[in-house]
Short mmCIF file of C-alpha atoms and ligand atoms in Angstrom, two decimals:
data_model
loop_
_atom_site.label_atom_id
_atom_site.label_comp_id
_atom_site.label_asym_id
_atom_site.label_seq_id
_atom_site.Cartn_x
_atom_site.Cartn_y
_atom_site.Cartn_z
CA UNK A 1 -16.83 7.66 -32.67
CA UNK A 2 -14.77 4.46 -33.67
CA UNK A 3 -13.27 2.86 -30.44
CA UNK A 4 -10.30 0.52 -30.40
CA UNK A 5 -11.44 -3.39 -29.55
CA UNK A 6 -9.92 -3.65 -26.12
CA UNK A 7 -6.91 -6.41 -25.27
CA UNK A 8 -8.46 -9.26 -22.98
CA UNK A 9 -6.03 -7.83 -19.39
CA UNK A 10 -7.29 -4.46 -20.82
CA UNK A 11 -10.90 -5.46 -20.80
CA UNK A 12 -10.39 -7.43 -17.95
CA UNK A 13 -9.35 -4.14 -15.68
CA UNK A 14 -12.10 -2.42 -16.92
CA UNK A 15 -14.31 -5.30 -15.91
CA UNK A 16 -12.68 -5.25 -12.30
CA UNK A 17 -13.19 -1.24 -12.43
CA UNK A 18 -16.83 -1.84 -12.42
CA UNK A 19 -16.65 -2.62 -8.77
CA UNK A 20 -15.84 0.43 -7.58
CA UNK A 21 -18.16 2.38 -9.54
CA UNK A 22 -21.06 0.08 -8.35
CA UNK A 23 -19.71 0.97 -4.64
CA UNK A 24 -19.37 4.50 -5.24
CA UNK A 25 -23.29 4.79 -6.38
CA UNK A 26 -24.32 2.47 -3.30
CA UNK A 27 -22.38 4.60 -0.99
CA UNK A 28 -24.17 7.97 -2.56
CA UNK A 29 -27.27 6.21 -2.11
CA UNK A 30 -26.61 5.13 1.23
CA UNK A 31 -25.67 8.62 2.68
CA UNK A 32 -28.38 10.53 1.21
CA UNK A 33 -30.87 7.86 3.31
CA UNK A 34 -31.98 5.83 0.17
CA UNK A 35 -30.50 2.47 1.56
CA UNK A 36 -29.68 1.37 5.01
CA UNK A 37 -25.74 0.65 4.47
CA UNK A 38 -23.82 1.34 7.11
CA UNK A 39 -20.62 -0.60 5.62
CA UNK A 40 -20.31 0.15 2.08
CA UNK A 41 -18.49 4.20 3.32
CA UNK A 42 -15.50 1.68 4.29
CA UNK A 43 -14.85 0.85 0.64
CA UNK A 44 -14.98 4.01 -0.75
CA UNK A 45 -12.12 6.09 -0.78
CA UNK A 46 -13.47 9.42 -2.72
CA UNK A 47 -17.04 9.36 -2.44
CA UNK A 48 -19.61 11.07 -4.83
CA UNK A 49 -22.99 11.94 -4.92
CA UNK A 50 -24.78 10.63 -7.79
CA UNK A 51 -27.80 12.00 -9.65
CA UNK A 52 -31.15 11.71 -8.35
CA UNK A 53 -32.23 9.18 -11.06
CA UNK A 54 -28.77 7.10 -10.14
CA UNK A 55 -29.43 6.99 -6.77
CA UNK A 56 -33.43 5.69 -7.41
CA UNK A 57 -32.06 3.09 -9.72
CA UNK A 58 -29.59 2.21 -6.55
CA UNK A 59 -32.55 1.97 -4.48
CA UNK A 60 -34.14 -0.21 -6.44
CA UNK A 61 -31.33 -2.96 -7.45
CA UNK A 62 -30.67 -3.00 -3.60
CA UNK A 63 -34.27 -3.40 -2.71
CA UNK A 64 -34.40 -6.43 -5.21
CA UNK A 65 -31.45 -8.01 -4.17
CA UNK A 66 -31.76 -7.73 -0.45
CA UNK A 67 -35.04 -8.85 -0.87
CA UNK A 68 -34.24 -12.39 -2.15
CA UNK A 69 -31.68 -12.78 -0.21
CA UNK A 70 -33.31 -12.20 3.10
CA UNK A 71 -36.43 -13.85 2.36
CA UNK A 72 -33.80 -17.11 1.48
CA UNK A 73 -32.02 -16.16 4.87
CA UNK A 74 -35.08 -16.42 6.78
CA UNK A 75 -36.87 -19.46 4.86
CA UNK A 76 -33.22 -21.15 5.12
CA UNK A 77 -33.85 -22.42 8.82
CA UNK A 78 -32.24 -25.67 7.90
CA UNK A 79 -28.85 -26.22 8.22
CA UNK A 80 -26.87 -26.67 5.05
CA UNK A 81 -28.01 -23.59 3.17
CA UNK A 82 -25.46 -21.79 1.29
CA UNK A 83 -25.08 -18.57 -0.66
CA UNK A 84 -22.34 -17.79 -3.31
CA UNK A 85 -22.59 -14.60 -4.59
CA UNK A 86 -20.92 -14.15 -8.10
CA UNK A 87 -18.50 -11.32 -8.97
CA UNK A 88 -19.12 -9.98 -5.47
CA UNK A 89 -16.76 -6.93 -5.89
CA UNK A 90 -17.31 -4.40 -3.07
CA UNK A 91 -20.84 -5.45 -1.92
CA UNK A 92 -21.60 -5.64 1.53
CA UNK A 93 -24.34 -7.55 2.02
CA UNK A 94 -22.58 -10.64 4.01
CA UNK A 95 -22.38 -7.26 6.60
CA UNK A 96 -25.39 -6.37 6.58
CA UNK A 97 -27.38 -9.59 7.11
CA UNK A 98 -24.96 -11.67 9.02
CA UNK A 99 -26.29 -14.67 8.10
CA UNK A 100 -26.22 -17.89 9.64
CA UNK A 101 -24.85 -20.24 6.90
CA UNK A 102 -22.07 -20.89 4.61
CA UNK A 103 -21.60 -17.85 2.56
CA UNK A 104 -19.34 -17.47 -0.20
CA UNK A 105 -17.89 -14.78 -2.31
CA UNK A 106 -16.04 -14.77 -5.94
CA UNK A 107 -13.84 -12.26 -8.24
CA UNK A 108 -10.87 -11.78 -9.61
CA UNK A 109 -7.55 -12.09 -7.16
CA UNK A 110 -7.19 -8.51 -7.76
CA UNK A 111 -10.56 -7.56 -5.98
CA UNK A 112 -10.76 -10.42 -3.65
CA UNK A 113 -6.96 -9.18 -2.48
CA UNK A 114 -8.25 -5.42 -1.72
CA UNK A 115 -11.24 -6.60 -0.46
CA UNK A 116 -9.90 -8.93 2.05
CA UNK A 117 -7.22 -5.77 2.86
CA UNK A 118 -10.36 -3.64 3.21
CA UNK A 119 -12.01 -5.90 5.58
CA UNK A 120 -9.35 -7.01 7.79
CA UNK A 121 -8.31 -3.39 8.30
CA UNK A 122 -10.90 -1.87 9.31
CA UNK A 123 -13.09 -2.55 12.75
CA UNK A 124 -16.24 -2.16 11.88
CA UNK A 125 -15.96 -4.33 8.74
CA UNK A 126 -13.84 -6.85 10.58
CA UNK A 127 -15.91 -7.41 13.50
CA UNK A 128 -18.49 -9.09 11.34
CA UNK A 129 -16.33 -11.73 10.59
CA UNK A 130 -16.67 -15.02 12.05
CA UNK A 131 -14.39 -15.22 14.89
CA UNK A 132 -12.04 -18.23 12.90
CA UNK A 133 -11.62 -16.22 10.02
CA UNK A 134 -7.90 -16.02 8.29
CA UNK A 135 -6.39 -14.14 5.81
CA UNK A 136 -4.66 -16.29 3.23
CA UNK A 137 -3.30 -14.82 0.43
CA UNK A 138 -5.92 -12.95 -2.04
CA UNK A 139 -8.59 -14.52 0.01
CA UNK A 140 -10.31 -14.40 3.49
CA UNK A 141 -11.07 -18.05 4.72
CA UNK A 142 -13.30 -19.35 7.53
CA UNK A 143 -16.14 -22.46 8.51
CA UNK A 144 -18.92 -20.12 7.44
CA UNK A 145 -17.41 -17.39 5.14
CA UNK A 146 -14.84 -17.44 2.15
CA UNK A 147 -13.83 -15.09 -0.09
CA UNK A 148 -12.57 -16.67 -2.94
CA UNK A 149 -10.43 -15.63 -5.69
CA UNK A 150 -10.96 -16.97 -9.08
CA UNK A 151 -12.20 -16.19 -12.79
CA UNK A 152 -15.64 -17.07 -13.64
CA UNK A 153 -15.00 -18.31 -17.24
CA UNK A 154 -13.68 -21.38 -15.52
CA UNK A 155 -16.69 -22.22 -13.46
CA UNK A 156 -15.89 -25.78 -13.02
CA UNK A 157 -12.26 -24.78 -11.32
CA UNK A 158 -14.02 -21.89 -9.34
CA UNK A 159 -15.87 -24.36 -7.98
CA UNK A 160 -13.68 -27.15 -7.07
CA UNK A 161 -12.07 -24.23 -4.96
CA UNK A 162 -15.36 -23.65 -3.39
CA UNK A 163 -15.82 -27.71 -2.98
CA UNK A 164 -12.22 -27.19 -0.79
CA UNK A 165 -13.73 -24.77 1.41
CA UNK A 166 -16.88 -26.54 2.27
CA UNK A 167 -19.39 -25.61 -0.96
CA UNK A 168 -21.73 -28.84 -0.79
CA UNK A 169 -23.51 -29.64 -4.40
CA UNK A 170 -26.30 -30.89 -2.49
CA UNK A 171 -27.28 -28.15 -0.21
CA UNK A 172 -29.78 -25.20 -0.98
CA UNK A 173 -27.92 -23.29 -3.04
CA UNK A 174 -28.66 -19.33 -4.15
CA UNK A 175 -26.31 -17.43 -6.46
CA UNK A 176 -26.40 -13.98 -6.96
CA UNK A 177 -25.03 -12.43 -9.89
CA UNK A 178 -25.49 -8.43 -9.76
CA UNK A 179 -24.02 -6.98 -13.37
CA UNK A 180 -21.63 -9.63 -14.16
CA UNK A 181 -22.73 -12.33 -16.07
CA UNK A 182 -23.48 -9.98 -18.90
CA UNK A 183 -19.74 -9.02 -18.89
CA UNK A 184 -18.77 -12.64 -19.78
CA UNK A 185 -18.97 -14.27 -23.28
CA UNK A 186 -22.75 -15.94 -23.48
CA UNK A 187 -21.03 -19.32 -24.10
CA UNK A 188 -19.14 -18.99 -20.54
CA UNK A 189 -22.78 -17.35 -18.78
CA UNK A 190 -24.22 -20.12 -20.18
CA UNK A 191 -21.61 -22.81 -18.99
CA UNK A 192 -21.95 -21.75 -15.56
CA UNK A 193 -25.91 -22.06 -15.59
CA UNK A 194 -25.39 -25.84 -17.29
CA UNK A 195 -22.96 -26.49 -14.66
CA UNK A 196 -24.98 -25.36 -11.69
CA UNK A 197 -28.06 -27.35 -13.85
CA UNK A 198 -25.74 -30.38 -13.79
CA UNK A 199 -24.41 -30.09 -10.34
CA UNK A 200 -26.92 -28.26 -7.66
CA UNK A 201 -30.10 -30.16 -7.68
CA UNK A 202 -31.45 -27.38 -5.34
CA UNK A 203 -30.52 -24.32 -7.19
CA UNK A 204 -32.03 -20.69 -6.91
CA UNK A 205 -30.26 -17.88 -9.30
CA UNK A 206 -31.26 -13.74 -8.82
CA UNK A 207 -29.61 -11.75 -11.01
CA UNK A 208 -29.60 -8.06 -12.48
CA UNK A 209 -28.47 -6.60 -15.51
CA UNK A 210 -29.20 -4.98 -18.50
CA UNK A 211 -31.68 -5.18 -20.98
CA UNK A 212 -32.90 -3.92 -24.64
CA UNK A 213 -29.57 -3.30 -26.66
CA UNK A 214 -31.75 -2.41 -29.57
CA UNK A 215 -33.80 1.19 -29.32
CA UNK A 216 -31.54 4.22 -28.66
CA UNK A 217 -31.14 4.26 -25.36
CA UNK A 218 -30.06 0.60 -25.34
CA UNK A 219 -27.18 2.12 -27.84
CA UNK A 220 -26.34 5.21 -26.46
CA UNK A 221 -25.79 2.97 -22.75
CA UNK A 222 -23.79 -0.08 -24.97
CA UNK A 223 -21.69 3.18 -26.89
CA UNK A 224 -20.91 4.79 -23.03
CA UNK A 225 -19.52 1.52 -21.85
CA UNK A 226 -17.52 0.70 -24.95
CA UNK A 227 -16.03 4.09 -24.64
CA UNK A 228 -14.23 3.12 -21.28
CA UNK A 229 -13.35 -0.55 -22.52
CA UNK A 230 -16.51 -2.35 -21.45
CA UNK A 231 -18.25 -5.02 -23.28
CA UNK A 232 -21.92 -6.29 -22.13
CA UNK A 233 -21.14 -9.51 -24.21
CA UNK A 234 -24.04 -11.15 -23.08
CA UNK A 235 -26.71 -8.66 -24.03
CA UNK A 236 -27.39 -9.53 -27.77
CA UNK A 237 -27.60 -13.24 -26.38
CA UNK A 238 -30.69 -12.35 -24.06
CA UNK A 239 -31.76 -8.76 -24.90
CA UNK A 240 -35.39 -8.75 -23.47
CA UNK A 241 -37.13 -10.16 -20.20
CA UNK A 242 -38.51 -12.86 -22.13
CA UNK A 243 -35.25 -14.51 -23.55
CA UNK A 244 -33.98 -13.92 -20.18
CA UNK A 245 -36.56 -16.31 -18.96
CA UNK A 246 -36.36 -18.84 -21.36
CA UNK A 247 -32.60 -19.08 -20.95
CA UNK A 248 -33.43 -20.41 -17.46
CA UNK A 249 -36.74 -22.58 -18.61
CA UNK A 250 -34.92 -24.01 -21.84
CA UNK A 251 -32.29 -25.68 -19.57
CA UNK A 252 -34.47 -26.93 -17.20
CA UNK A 253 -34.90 -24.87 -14.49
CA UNK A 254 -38.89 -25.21 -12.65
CA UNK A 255 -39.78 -21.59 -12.24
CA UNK A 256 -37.89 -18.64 -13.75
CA UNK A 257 -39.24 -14.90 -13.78
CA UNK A 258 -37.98 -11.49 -14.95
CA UNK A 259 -38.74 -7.80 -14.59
CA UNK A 260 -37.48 -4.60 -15.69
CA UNK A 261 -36.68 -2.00 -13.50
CA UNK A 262 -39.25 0.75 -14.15
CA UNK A 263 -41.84 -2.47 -13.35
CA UNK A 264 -40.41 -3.30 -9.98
CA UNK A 265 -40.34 0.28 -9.21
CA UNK A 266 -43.98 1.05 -9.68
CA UNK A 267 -45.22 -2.45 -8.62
CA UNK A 268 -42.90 -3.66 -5.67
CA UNK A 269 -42.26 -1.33 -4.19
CA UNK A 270 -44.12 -0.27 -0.92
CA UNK A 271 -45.78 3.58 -1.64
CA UNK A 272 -44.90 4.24 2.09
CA UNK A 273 -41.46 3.81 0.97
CA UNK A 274 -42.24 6.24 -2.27
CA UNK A 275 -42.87 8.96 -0.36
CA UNK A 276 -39.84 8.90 1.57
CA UNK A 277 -37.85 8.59 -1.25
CA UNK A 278 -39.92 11.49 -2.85
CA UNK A 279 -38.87 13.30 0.26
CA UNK A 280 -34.92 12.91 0.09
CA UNK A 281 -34.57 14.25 -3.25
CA UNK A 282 -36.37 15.34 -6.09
CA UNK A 283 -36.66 13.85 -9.00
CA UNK A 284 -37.47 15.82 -11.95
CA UNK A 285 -35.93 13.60 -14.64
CA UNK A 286 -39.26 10.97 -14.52
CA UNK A 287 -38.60 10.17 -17.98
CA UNK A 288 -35.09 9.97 -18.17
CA UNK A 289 -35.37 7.49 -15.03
CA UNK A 290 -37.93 5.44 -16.34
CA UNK A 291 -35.88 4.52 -19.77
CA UNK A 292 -32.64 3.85 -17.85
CA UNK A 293 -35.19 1.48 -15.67
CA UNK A 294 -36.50 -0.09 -18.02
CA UNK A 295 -33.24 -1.26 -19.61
CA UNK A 296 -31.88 -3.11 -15.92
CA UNK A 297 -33.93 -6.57 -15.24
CA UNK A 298 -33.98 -8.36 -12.42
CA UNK A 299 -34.48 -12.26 -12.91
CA UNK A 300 -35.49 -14.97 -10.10
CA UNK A 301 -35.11 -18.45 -10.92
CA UNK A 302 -35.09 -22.03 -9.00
CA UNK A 303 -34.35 -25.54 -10.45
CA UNK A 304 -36.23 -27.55 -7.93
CA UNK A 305 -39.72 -26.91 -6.47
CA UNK A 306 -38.57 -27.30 -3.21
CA UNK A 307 -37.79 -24.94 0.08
CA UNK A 308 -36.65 -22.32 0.32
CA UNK A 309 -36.98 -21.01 -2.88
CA UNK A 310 -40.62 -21.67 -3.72
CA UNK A 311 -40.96 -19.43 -0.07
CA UNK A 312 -39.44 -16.80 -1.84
CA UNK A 313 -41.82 -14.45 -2.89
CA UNK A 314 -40.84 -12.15 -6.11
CA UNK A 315 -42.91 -10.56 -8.68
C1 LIG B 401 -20.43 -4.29 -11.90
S1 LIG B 401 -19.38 -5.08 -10.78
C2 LIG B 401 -20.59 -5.66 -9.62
C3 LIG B 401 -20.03 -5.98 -8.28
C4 LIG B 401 -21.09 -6.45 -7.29
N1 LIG B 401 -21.81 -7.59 -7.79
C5 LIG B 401 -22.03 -5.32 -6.97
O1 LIG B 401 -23.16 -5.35 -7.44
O2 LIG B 401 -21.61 -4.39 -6.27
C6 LIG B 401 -18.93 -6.59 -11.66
C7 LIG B 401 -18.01 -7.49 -10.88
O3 LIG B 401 -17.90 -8.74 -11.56
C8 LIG B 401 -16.55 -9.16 -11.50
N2 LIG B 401 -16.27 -10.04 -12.62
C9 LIG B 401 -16.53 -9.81 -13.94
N3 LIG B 401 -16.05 -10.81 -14.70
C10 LIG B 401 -15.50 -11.72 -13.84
C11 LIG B 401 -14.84 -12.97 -14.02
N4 LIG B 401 -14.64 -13.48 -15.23
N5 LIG B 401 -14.39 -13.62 -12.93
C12 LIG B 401 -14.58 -13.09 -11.68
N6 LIG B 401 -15.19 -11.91 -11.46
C13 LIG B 401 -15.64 -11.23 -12.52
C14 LIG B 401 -15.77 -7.85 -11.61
O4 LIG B 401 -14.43 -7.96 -11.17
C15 LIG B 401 -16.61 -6.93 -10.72
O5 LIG B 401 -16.23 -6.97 -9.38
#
């Protein structure tokens, strides 16, 4: 089926869509017992409960995730340390680890302003706040904890925001990009990496997203996306784990690594932990759940040999 070329607002809102639907399949995995969220039910107005094979991908991408961070969280003892999390939408893991350093968080005004509503509203959400936190405007503000609106495509004024609110070039840095920077052009993914290059001497990036555009599944998941307005612009840029390597190593970054999905599933994660999730739910799709895994990638990179990233222990 042909589909219209979306308008940039149009593509835009779709973009911003994606937030919720990310939410919606944490929450699902959350309540069945998958993942240990108690915060993300706050976001979700009309929950759903997603497939089996969904809600093991979930797993996974949290596991990954929650893994780098907290290993930086613990190995970040020194003052300093900060966190920016790209394209945050609904996540919630500022929540869940509390962490003791400057943490910041970055989407579009329209998801930073419902967010920040979200938060401020209710309790349980609110109560994890630092105590000086304010709501101004589209944005939550305080020493420790910003949530900051802005568009990604211009990094370089992102940042100066985040240089207002106490983001310091020369601190540990990790960014965590979870199914975003393959929504952007390749030429603004890849400005953001040069700037951070340029910038952040002590730089660590995890991100996920997806991988192999080419074989038939690749299509059929590029074709589902287009149909609701959604373009993964970056994937013909880096379409396999290797290019998604190199694109850290060819612009200088020390160490990069990357692995699909379906890898981290059967190799990182715990088989204690297997047979829980075996015990939830079954899953009779095996095959069907190890193609959609193998098309998501996770990818750990650092520019400087230095703590706490070379702590940081991923596959
Ligand atoms: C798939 S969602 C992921 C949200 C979150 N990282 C998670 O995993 O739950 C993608 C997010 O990236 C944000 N995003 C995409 N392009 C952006 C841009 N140019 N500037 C700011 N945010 C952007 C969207 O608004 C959306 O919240």
């Amino acid at each position: 089926m042909e589909h219209r070329r979306p308008s940039g607002l149009e593509s835009d809102a779709a973009v911003q869509q994606t937030s919720d639907d990310a939410a919606v399949s944490r929450e699902s995995a959350a309540r069945l017992g998958y993942i240990a969220d108690p915060f993300i039910k706050h976001f979700i107005k009309h929950p759903q409960r997603r497939a089996p094979l969904i809600n093991r991908g979930t797993y996974c991408r949290f596991h990954g995730i929650q893994r780098v961070l907290r290993e930086f969280v613990a190995a970040a003892l020194q003052p300093r340390v900060q966190c920016v999390v790209l394209g945050a939408g609904l996540d919630t893991s500022f929540f869940l680890l509390s962490p003791n350093l400057r943490y910041f968080e970055v989407d579009f005004a329209d998801i930073t302003a419902k967010k920040a509503q979200m938060v401020w509203r209710k309790g349980a959400l609110r109560e994890r706040l630092p105590e000086d936190t304010r709501v101004v405007g589209a944005e939550l503000h305080s020493e420790t904890y910003n949530l900051i609106a802005g568009d990604l495509r211009e990094f370089p004024s992102v940042m100066a925001r985040l240089q207002e609110r106490g983001f310091d070039c020369e601190a540990p840095t990790l960014f965590v990009s979870e199914c975003v920077l393959v929504y952007l052009d390749p030429v603004c993914s890849d400005a953001i990496l040069d700037w951070i290059t340029t910038n952040v001497p002590r730089a660590g990036v995890v991100t996920y997203e997806q991988i192999r555009p080419d074989d038939r599944f690749g299509q059929m998941m590029i074709g589902n996306l287009r149909a609701r307005g959604l373009e993964l612009r970056g994937l013909l840029a880096y379409p396999t784990l290797e290019s998604t390597k190199n694109r850290f190593l060819t612009r200088g970054w020390r160490v990069a690594r990357a692995v699909d999905l379906a890898e981290y599933h059967d190799h990182c994660v715990d088989k204690r932990e297997l047979d829980r999730l075996a015990a939830l739910e079954l899953l009779d799709e095996w095959e069907e759940f190890r193609l959609l895994a193998q098309h998501y990638a996770f990818t750990f990179a650092y520019t400087a040999d230095s703590l706490p990233f070379s702590s940081i222990h991923f596959p």
